[in-house]
Amino acid sequence: KTQAILGVEAQKVAMVYKHHAAVKDKASKVSQGVINKVGDLCRLLAFQPQYKAQFRARPDVSQGELIRVTDWKLLTPENYDRTCFHIEVDVSG
């Protein structure tokens, strides 16, 4: 039984190593232009305390309310090139 467990663990390690090698290979193919496009967002997410990042719907509005969504439907087909939603919210006190 111990050998079976060790065999499974060895397979897990091998799969993780294989995945890591594949991801590393893909990451080396990312162009500098792509890195520059997402650079600001990545820095913001990676260094939230330094950038004093706050995720809010409207950063220019200091007060806001959370409301409960009561209905949410996708109106456009999934393979459509645009996305349109129908959203209903509960605004009762």
mmCIF file of C-alpha atoms in Angstrom, residues 7-87:
data_model
loop_
_atom_site.group_PDB
_atom_site.id
_atom_site.type_symbol
_atom_site.label_atom_id
_atom_site.label_comp_id
_atom_site.label_asym_id
_atom_site.label_seq_id
_atom_site.Cartn_x
_atom_site.Cartn_y
_atom_site.Cartn_z
ATOM 1 C CA GLY A 7 3.632 5.954 -6.936
ATOM 2 C CA VAL A 8 0.662 8.328 -6.930
ATOM 3 C CA GLU A 9 2.724 11.058 -5.274
ATOM 4 C CA ALA A 10 5.500 10.567 -7.860
ATOM 5 C CA GLN A 11 2.942 10.943 -10.639
ATOM 6 C CA LYS A 12 1.639 14.159 -9.069
ATOM 7 C CA VAL A 13 5.167 15.568 -8.845
ATOM 8 C CA ALA A 14 5.854 14.619 -12.453
ATOM 9 C CA MET A 15 2.632 16.308 -13.640
ATOM 10 C CA VAL A 16 3.404 19.485 -11.678
ATOM 11 C CA TYR A 17 6.917 19.562 -13.143
ATOM 12 C CA LYS A 18 5.546 19.046 -16.654
ATOM 13 C CA HIS A 19 2.941 21.816 -16.176
ATOM 14 C CA HIS A 20 5.573 24.188 -14.786
ATOM 15 C CA ALA A 21 7.826 23.576 -17.780
ATOM 16 C CA ALA A 22 4.938 24.193 -20.216
ATOM 17 C CA VAL A 23 3.897 27.426 -18.492
ATOM 18 C CA LYS A 24 7.478 28.654 -18.315
ATOM 19 C CA ASP A 25 7.885 28.016 -22.044
ATOM 20 C CA LYS A 26 4.681 29.947 -22.828
ATOM 21 C CA ALA A 27 5.684 32.830 -20.561
ATOM 22 C CA SER A 28 8.971 33.272 -22.404
ATOM 23 C CA LYS A 29 7.026 33.840 -25.645
ATOM 24 C CA VAL A 30 5.081 36.866 -24.328
ATOM 25 C CA SER A 31 6.124 40.002 -26.185
ATOM 26 C CA GLN A 32 7.247 43.181 -24.491
ATOM 27 C CA GLY A 33 4.256 44.987 -26.032
ATOM 28 C CA VAL A 34 1.831 42.709 -24.221
ATOM 29 C CA ILE A 35 3.723 43.165 -20.976
ATOM 30 C CA ASN A 36 3.573 46.957 -21.416
ATOM 31 C CA LYS A 37 -0.193 46.863 -22.042
ATOM 32 C CA VAL A 38 -0.987 44.945 -18.866
ATOM 33 C CA GLY A 39 1.912 46.346 -16.883
ATOM 34 C CA ASP A 40 0.005 49.019 -14.979
ATOM 35 C CA LEU A 41 -2.767 46.649 -13.961
ATOM 36 C CA CYS A 42 -0.270 43.981 -12.918
ATOM 37 C CA ARG A 43 1.685 46.469 -10.828
ATOM 38 C CA LEU A 44 -1.517 47.684 -9.221
ATOM 39 C CA LEU A 45 -2.585 44.154 -8.305
ATOM 40 C CA ALA A 46 0.854 43.003 -7.212
ATOM 41 C CA PHE A 47 1.643 46.042 -5.076
ATOM 42 C CA GLN A 48 -1.728 47.050 -3.648
ATOM 43 C CA PRO A 49 -0.378 48.551 -0.397
ATOM 44 C CA GLN A 50 2.210 50.667 -2.215
ATOM 45 C CA TYR A 51 -0.332 51.961 -4.750
ATOM 46 C CA LYS A 52 -3.053 52.265 -2.084
ATOM 47 C CA ALA A 53 -5.350 50.329 -4.419
ATOM 48 C CA GLN A 54 -9.038 50.304 -3.596
ATOM 49 C CA PHE A 55 -11.444 48.310 -5.700
ATOM 50 C CA ARG A 56 -14.636 50.325 -5.933
ATOM 51 C CA ALA A 57 -17.228 50.707 -8.633
ATOM 52 C CA ARG A 58 -16.747 54.459 -8.665
ATOM 53 C CA PRO A 59 -13.481 55.660 -7.098
ATOM 54 C CA ASP A 60 -14.688 59.267 -7.381
ATOM 55 C CA VAL A 61 -17.722 58.583 -5.129
ATOM 56 C CA SER A 62 -16.883 58.130 -1.463
ATOM 57 C CA GLN A 63 -20.248 56.690 -0.413
ATOM 58 C CA GLY A 64 -21.951 53.785 -2.063
ATOM 59 C CA GLU A 65 -24.502 51.112 -1.307
ATOM 60 C CA LEU A 66 -24.400 47.400 -1.928
ATOM 61 C CA ILE A 67 -27.633 46.208 -3.449
ATOM 62 C CA ARG A 68 -28.947 42.702 -3.947
ATOM 63 C CA VAL A 69 -29.263 41.426 -7.516
ATOM 64 C CA THR A 70 -32.595 39.625 -7.862
ATOM 65 C CA ASP A 71 -32.390 38.619 -11.525
ATOM 66 C CA TRP A 72 -29.552 38.405 -14.006
ATOM 67 C CA LYS A 73 -29.913 37.128 -17.583
ATOM 68 C CA LEU A 74 -27.641 37.051 -20.579
ATOM 69 C CA LEU A 75 -29.664 38.546 -23.454
ATOM 70 C CA THR A 76 -27.241 37.884 -26.296
ATOM 71 C CA PRO A 77 -26.240 34.411 -27.502
ATOM 72 C CA GLU A 78 -23.021 33.054 -25.997
ATOM 73 C CA ASN A 79 -21.261 33.048 -29.370
ATOM 74 C CA TYR A 80 -22.233 36.666 -30.126
ATOM 75 C CA ASP A 81 -19.414 39.237 -30.341
ATOM 76 C CA ARG A 82 -21.072 41.546 -27.794
ATOM 77 C CA THR A 83 -22.515 41.005 -24.356
ATOM 78 C CA CYS A 84 -25.825 42.399 -23.147
ATOM 79 C CA PHE A 85 -27.325 41.612 -19.735
ATOM 80 C CA HIS A 86 -30.680 42.165 -18.083
ATOM 81 C CA ILE A 87 -30.138 42.898 -14.404
#
